[in-house]
Coordinates of C-alpha atoms in Angstrom, one line a residue:
Chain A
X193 CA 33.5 15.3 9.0
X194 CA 31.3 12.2 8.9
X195 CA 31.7 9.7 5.9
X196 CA 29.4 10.5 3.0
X197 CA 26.3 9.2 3.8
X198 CA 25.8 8.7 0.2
X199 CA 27.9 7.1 -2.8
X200 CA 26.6 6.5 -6.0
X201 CA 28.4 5.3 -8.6
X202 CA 27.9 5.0 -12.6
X203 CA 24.2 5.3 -11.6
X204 CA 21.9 4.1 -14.9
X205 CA 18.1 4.5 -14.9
X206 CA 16.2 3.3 -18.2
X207 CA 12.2 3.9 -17.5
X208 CA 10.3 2.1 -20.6
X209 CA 12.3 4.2 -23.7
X210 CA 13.6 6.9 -22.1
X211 CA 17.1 7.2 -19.8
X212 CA 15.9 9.0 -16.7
X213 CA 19.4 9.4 -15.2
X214 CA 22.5 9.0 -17.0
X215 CA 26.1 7.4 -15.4
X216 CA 25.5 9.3 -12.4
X217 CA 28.6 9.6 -9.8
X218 CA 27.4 11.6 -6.9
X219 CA 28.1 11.4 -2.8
X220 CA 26.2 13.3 -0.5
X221 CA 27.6 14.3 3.1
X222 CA 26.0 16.1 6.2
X223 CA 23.9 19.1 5.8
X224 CA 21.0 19.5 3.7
X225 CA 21.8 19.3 0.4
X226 CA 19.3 20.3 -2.5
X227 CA 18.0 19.1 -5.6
X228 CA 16.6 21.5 -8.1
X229 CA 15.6 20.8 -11.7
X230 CA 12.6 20.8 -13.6
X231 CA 9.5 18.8 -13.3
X232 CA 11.0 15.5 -15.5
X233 CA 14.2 16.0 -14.9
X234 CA 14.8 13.0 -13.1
X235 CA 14.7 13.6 -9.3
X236 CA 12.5 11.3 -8.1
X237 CA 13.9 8.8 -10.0
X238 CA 17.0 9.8 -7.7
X239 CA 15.4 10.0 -4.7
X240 CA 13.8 6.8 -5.0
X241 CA 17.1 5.2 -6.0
X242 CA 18.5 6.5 -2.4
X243 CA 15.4 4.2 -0.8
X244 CA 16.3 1.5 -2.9
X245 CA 12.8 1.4 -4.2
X246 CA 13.9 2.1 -8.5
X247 CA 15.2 -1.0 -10.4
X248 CA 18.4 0.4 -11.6
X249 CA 20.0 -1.0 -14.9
X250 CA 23.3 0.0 -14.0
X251 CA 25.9 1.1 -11.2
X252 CA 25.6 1.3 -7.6
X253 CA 24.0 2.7 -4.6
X254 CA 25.2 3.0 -1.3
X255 CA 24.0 4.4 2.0
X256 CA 26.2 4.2 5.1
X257 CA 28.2 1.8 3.4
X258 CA 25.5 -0.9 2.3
X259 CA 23.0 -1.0 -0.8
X260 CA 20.5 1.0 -0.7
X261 CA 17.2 -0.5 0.5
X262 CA 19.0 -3.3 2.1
X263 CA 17.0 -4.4 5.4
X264 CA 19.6 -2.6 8.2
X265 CA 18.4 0.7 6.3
X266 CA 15.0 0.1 6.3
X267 CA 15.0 2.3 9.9
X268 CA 17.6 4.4 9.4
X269 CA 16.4 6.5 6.3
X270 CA 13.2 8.6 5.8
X271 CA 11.5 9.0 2.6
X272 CA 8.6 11.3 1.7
X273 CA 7.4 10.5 -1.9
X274 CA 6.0 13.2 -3.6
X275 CA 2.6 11.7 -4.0
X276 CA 1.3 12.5 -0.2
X277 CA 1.3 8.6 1.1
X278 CA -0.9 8.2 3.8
X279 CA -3.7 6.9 4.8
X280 CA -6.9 9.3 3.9
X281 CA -9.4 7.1 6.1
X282 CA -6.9 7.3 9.1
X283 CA -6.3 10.4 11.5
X284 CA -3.0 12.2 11.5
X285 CA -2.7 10.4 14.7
X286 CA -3.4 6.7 13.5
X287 CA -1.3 6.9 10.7
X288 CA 1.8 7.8 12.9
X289 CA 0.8 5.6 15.5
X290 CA 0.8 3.0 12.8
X291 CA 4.0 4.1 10.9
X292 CA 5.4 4.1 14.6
X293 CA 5.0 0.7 15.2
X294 CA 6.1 -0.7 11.7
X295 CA 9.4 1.3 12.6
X296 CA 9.4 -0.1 16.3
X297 CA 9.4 3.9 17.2
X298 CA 7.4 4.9 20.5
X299 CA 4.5 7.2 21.5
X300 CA 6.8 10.1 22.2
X301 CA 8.1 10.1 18.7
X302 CA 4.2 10.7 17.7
X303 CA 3.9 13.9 19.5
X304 CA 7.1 15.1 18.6
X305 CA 7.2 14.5 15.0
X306 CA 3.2 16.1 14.7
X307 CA 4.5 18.7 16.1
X308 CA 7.4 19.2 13.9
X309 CA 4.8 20.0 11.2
X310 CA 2.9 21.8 13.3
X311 CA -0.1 19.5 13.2
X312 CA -1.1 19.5 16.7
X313 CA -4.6 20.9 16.3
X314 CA -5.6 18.8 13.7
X315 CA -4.0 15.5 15.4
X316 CA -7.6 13.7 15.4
X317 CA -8.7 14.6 12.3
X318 CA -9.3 12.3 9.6
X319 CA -6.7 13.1 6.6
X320 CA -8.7 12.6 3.7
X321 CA -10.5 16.2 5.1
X322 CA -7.6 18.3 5.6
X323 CA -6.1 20.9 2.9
X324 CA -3.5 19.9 0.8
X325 CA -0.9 21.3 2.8
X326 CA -1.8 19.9 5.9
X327 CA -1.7 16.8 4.0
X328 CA 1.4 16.7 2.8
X329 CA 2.6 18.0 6.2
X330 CA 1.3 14.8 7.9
X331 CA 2.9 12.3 5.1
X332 CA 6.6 14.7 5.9
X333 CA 5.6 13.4 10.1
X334 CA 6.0 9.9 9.0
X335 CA 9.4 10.5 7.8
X336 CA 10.7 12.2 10.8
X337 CA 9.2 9.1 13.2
X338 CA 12.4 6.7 14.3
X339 CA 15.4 9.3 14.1
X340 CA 16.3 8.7 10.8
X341 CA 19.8 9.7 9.9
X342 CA 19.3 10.2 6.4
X343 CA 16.1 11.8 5.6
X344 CA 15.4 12.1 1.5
X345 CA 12.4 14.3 1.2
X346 CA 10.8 14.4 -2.6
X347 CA 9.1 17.8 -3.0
X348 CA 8.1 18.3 0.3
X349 CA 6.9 21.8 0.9
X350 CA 4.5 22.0 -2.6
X351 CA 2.0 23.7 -1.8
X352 CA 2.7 25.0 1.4
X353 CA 2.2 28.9 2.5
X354 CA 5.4 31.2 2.9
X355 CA 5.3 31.2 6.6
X356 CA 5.0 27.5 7.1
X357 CA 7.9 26.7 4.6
X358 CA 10.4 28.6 6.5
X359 CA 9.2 26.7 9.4
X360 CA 10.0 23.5 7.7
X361 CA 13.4 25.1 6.5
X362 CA 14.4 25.9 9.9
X363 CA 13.5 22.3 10.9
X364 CA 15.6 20.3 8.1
X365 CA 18.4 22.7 9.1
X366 CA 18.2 21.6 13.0
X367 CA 18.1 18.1 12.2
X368 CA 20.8 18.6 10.0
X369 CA 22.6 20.4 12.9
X370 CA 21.9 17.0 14.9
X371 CA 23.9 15.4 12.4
X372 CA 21.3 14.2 9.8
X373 CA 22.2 14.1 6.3
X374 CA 19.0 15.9 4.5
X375 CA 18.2 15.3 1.2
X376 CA 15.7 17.8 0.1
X377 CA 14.1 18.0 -3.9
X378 CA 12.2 21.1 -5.0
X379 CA 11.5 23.0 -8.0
X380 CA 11.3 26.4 -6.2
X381 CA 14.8 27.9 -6.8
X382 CA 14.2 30.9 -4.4
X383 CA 14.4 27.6 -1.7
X384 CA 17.8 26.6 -3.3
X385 CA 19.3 29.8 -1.5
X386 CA 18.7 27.8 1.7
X387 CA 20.8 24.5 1.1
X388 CA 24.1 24.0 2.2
X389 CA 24.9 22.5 -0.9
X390 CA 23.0 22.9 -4.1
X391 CA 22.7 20.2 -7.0
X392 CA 21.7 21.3 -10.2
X393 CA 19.7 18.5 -12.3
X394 CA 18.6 18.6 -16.0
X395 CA 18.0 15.7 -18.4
X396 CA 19.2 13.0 -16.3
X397 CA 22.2 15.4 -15.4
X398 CA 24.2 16.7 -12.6
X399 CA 24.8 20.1 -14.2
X400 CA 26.1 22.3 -11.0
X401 CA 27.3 21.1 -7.6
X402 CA 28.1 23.7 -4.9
X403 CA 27.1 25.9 -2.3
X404 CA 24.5 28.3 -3.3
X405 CA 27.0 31.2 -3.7
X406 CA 29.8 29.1 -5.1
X407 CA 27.4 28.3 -8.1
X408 CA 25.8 32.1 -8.5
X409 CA 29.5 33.3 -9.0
X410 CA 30.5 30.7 -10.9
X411 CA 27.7 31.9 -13.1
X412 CA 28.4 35.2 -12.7
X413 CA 24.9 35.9 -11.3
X414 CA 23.2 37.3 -8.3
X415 CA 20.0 34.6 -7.9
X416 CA 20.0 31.2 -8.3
X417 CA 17.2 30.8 -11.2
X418 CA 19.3 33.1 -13.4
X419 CA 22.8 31.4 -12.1
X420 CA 20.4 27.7 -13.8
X421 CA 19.7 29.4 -17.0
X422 CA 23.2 30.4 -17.3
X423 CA 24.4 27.1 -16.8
X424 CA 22.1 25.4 -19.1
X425 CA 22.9 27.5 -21.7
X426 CA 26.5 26.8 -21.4
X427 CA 25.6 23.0 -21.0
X428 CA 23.7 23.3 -24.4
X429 CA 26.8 25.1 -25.7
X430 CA 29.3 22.6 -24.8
X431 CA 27.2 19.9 -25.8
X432 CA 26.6 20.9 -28.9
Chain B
X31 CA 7.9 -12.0 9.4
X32 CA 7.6 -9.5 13.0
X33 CA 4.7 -9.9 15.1
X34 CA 4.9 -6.6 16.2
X35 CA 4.6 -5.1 12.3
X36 CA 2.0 -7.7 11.3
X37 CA -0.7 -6.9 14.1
X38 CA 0.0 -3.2 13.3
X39 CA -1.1 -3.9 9.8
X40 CA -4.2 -5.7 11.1
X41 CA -4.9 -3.7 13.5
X42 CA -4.7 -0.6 11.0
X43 CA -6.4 -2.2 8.4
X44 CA -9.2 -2.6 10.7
X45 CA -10.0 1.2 12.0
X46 CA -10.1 1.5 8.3
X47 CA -12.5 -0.6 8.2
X48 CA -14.8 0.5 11.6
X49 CA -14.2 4.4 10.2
X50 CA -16.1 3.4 7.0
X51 CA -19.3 2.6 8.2
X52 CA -21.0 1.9 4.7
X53 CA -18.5 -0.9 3.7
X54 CA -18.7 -2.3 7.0
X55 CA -23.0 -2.1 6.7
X56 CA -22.6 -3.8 3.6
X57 CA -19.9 -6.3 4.6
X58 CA -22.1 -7.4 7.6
X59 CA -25.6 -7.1 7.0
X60 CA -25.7 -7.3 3.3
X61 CA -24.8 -10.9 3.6
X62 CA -27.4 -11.4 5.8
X63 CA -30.4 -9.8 4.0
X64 CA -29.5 -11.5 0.8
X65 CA -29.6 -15.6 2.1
X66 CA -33.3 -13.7 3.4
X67 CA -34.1 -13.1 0.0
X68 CA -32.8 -16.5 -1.0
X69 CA -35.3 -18.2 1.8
X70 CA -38.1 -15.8 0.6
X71 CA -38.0 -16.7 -3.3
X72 CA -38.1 -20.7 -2.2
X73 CA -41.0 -20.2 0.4
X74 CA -43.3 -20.9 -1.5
X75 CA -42.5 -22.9 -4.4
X76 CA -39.8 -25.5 -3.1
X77 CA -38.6 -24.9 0.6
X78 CA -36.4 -27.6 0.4
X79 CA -34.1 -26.0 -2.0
X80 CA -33.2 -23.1 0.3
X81 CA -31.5 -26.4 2.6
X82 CA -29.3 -27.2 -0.7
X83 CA -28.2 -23.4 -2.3
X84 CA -28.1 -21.8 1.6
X85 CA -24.9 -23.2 2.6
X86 CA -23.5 -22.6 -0.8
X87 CA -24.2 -19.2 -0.5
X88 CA -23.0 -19.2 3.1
X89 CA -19.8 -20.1 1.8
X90 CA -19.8 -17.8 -1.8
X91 CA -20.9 -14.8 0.1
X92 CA -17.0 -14.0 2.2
X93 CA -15.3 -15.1 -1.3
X94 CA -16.8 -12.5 -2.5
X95 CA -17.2 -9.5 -0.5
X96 CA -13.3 -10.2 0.7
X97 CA -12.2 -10.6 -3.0
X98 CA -13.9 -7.0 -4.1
X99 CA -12.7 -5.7 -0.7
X100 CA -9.1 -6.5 -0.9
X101 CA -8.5 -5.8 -4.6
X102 CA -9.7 -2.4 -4.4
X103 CA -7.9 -1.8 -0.9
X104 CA -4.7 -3.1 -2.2
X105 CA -4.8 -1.2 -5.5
X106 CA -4.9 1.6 -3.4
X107 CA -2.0 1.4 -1.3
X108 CA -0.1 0.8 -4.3
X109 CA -1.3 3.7 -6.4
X110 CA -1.4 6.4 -3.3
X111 CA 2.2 5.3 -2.5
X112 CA 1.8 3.9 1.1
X113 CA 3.0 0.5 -0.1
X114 CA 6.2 2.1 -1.7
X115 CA 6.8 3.5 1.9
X116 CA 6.0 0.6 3.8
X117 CA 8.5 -1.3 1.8
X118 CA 10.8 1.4 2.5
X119 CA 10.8 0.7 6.0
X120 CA 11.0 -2.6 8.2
X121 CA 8.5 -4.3 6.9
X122 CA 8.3 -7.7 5.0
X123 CA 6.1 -8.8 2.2
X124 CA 4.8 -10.9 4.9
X125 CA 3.8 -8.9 7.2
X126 CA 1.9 -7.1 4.7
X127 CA -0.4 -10.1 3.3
X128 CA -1.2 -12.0 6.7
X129 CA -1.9 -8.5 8.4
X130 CA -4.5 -7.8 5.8
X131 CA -5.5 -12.0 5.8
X132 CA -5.8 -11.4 9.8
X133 CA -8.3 -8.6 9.7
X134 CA -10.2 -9.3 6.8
X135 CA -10.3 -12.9 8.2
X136 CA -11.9 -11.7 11.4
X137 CA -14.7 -9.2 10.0
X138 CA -15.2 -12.9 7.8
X139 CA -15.5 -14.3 10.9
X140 CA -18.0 -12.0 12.5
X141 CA -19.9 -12.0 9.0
X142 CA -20.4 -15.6 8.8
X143 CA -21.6 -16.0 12.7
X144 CA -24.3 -13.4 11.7
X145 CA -25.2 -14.6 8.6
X146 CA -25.6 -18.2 9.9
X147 CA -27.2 -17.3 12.8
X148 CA -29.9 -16.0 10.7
X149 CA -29.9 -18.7 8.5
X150 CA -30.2 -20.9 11.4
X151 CA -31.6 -19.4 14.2
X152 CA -34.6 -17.5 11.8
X153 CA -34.9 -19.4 8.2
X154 CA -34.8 -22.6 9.6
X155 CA -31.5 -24.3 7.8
X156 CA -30.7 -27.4 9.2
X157 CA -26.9 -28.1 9.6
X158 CA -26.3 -32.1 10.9
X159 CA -22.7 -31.1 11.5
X160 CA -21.1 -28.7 14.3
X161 CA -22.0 -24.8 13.9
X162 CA -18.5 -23.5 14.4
X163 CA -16.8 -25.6 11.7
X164 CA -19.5 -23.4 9.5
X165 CA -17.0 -20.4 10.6
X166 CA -13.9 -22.1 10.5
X167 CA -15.0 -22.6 6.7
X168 CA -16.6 -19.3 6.1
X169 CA -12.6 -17.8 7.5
X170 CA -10.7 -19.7 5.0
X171 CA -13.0 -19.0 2.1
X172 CA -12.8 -15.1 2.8
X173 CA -8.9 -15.4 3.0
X174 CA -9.0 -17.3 -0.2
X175 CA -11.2 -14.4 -1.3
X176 CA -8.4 -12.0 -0.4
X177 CA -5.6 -13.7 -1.7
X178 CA -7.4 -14.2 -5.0
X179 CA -8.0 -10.1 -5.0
X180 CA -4.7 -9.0 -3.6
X181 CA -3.1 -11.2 -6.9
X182 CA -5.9 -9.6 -9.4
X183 CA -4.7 -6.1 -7.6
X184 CA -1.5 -6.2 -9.5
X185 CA -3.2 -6.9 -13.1
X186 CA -5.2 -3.6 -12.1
X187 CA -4.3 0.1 -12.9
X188 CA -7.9 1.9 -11.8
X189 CA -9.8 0.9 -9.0
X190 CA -12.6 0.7 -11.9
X191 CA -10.5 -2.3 -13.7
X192 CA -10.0 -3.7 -10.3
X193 CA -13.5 -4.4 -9.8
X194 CA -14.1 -5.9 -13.6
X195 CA -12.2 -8.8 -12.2
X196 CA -14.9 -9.7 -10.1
X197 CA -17.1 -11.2 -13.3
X198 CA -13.8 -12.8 -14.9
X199 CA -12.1 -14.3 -12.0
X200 CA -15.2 -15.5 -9.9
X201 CA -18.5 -15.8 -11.8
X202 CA -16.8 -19.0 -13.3
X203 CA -16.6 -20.1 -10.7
X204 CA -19.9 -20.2 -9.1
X205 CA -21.3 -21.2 -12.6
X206 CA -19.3 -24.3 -12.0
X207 CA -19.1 -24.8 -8.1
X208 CA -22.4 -27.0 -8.0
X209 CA -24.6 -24.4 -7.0
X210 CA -26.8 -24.5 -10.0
X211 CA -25.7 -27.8 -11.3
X212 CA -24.2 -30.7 -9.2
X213 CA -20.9 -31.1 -10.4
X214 CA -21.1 -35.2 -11.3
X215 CA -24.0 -33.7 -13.8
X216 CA -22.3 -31.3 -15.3
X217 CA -20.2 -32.8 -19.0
X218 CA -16.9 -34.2 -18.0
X219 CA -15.1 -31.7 -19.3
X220 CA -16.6 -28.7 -17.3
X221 CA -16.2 -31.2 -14.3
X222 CA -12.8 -31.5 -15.0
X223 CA -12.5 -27.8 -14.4
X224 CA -14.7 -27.2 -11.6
X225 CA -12.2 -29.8 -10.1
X226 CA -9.6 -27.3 -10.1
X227 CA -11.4 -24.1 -9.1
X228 CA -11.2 -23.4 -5.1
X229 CA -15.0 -22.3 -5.2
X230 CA -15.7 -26.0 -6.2
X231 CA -14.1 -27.1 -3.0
X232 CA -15.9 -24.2 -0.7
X233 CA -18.8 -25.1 -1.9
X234 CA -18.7 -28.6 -0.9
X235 CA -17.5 -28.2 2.9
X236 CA -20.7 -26.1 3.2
X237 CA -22.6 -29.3 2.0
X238 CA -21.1 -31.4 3.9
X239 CA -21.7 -29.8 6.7
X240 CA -25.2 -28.8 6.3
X241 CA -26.0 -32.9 5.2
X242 CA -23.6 -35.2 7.4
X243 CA -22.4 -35.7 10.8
X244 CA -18.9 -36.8 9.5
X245 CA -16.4 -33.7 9.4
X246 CA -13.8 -36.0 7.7
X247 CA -14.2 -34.5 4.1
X248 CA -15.4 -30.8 5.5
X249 CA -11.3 -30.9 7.1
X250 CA -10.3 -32.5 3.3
X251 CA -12.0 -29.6 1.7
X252 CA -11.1 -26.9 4.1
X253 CA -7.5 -28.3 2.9
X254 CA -7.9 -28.0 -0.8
X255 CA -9.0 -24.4 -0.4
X256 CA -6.7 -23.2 2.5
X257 CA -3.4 -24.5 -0.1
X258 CA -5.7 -22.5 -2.9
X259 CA -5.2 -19.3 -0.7
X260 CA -1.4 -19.6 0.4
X261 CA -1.0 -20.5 -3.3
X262 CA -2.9 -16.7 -3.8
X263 CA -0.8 -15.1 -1.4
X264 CA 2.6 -16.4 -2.6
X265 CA 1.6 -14.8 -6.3
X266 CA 0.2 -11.9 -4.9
X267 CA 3.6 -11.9 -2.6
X268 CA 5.5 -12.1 -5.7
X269 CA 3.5 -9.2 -7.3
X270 CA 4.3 -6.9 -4.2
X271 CA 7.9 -5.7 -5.3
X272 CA 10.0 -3.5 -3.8
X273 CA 11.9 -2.1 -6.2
X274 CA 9.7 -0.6 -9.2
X275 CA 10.2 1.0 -12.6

């Protein structure tokens, strides 16, 4: 088993009057590993703590061993925000040829990473026109350009039909199988079921950390939602 | 700083700029119609006037179309979330800034050859000194235009605040650059000011230019305003920050 590719320690996160996360200790290994929680719940904060992109008031983030967002990282992690950030004015194509050459990746990695999202057809066209979907497809390409080996993906299959999410499933779980560590946020729990490991976030909170069927028995539960409403509930009951 | 990332962002920065043929319309010809105008209203009443407000307008026009160009663009890679991913990856504040300062300093080059070749070539401006020192100034105004908009970008939450800056940060300016007033007639004080506003010095390269041989205080103002845009870029350097709330 590699190293985690992941410690965080006594993580703190103030945003203007609120505590986004709270004294969060967490590592995160190989596989893909989900986050699920609410809309507000804090994992974006998280995510963009992993890039090194949050001012943090407390603790520490590491990522192969050195602070997160330090420059030897800058090419060895992928991020997809959640906002879809690329260029509307540019062609799938231009904005991974330009991503490409800000990472020092080369053509090949173009063609392979619009095809990971199944973009092909719509290489040349300008992204401002395409749906939603296809949008947020090609910002999820620029992540995959340069072999990252930790990818942290914020939301990234909103919005997207059944058939194509699988698709995109199937994907993080073969570049997981090439030994990327995948760090994947949603708010769909029927996509939980497909994580090797599962994280639970409410409130700033890690509330449930296992593998999708460790944390449905623990709840005594057969689907994930109702294994999160369980565990809530007993949150709320211990905290109180 | 990489080469390699900077020319990416130049180069980028410019298919940008060639898909959106309306901005680059008005970036090019715009410039170009308007010193027409200026020409037109003199004809008759004063000709000799278009000689003194032409090169000052020469010189106003890249400030700013590259100041309302770059605070809009910028504001928009930080609000869609492309900045946050650049500086995610391998690529220095740097590279950023003189990308953008390389591309919008060559469409400020092409602008100014057109507009003083029809200054020039069809409304009769005489320039005394050397023609291509009219570019050289016209490529350090625009940058200063786009280091003053890049800093203004950060002030800005809406692209529709961004462009309010254009009144506060730059018709001052021209009110007090000598265009409508020389500036050793203006009261002291406003002097004093219009001593320390870039415009001021823009301004005067263009006259210089346009009225003597000598390039020795065209290079001395080209100077003044060329520190008055690093200055820009450091602040707008030091408003480009990777880690956010």
């Amino acid at each position: 088993m590699m190293n985690n590719a992941v410690e965080i320690r006594d993580l703190h996160v103030v945003r203007g009057r609120h505590t986004v996360l709270e004294h969060l200790d967490l590592a995160i290994g190989g596989g893909v590993t989900g986050l699920l929680g609410p809309s507000g719940c804090g994992k974006s904060t998280l995510m963009r703590c992993l890039v090194g992109v949050q001012r943090i008031a407390d603790g520490s983030v590491e990522v192969f061993g050195k602070p997160a967002g330090s420059a030897p990282l800058r090419d060895r992690v992928g991020y997809v925000t959640q906002a879809v950030s690329v260029y509307d004015d540019l062609t799938v194509a231009e904005n991974l040829r330009f991503f490409a050459r800000v990472l020092g990746a080369g053509r090949d990695h173009v063609d392979r990473a619009v095809a990971s999202v199944d973009l092909e057809e719509y290489a040349d066209d300008v992204v401002g026109r395409l749906s939603g979907g296809q949008r947020s497809r090609a910002s999820l390409a620029v992540a995959l350009l340069g072999e990252p080996e930790l990818l942290v993906l914020d939301e990234p299959t909103v919005g997207l039909d059944p058939v194509l999410r699988e698709e995109l499933w199937t994907l993080f779980h073969q570049l997981a199988d090439s030994g990327v560590a995948v760090f994947v946020s949603s708010h769909v729990m029927d996509e939980a079921e497909r994580c090797d490991r599962l994280l639970l976030m409410r409130e700033g909170r890690i509330i449930a950390d296992g593998s999708p069927d460790d944390i449905k028995q623990r709840a005594g539960v057969d689907d994930v939602e109702a294994a999160f409403l369980a565990i809530v509930r007993q949150d709320r009951g211990d905290a109180s | 700083m990489n080469l390699r990332i900077t020319l990416a962002v130049a180069h980028r920065v410019l298919i940008q700029l060639r898909r959106d043929k309306r901005t680059m319309a008005m970036l090019l010809v715009l410039p170009c119609v308007l010193i027409s105008l200026l020409w037109w209203i003199y004809e008759d009443a004063n000709p000799m006037l278009f000689d003194s407000i032409g090169p000052a307008l020469l010189a106003i026009f890249p400030v700013i179309v590259m100041f309302l160009v770059t605070s809009v663009t910028t504001l928009r890679e930080r609000s869609s979330g492309t900045l946050e991913r650049l500086l995610a990856m391998p690529m220095g504040k740097l590279d950023f800034l003189v990308g953008y300062a390389i591309a919008f300093g060559l469409v400020a080059a092409v602008q100014s050859v057109l507009a003083v070749g029809v200054s020039v070539g069809l409304l009769g401006l005489d320039v005394v000194g050397p023609l291509w020192l009219l570019t050289v100034v016209a490529v350090v105004d625009a940058i200063l235009g786009s280091a003053l908009g890049l800093f203004v970008s950060a002030f800005a939450q809406t692209e529709f605040q961004a462009v309010q800056f254009m009144p506060a940060i730059i018709i001052p300016q021209l009110l007090l650059c000598g265009l409508l007033v020389p500036r050793d007639a203006m009261p002291p004080f406003l002097e004093a000011i219009s001593d320390v506003l870039p415009l001021s010095y823009a301004v005067d390269a263009m006259q210089h230019l346009t009225t003597s041989t000598s390039t020795g205080q065209v290079w001395q103002d080209v100077a003044v305003v060329a520190a008055f845009a690093v200055g820009g870029l450091a602040l707008g350097a030091a408003t480009l920050r990777r880690r956010t709330d």
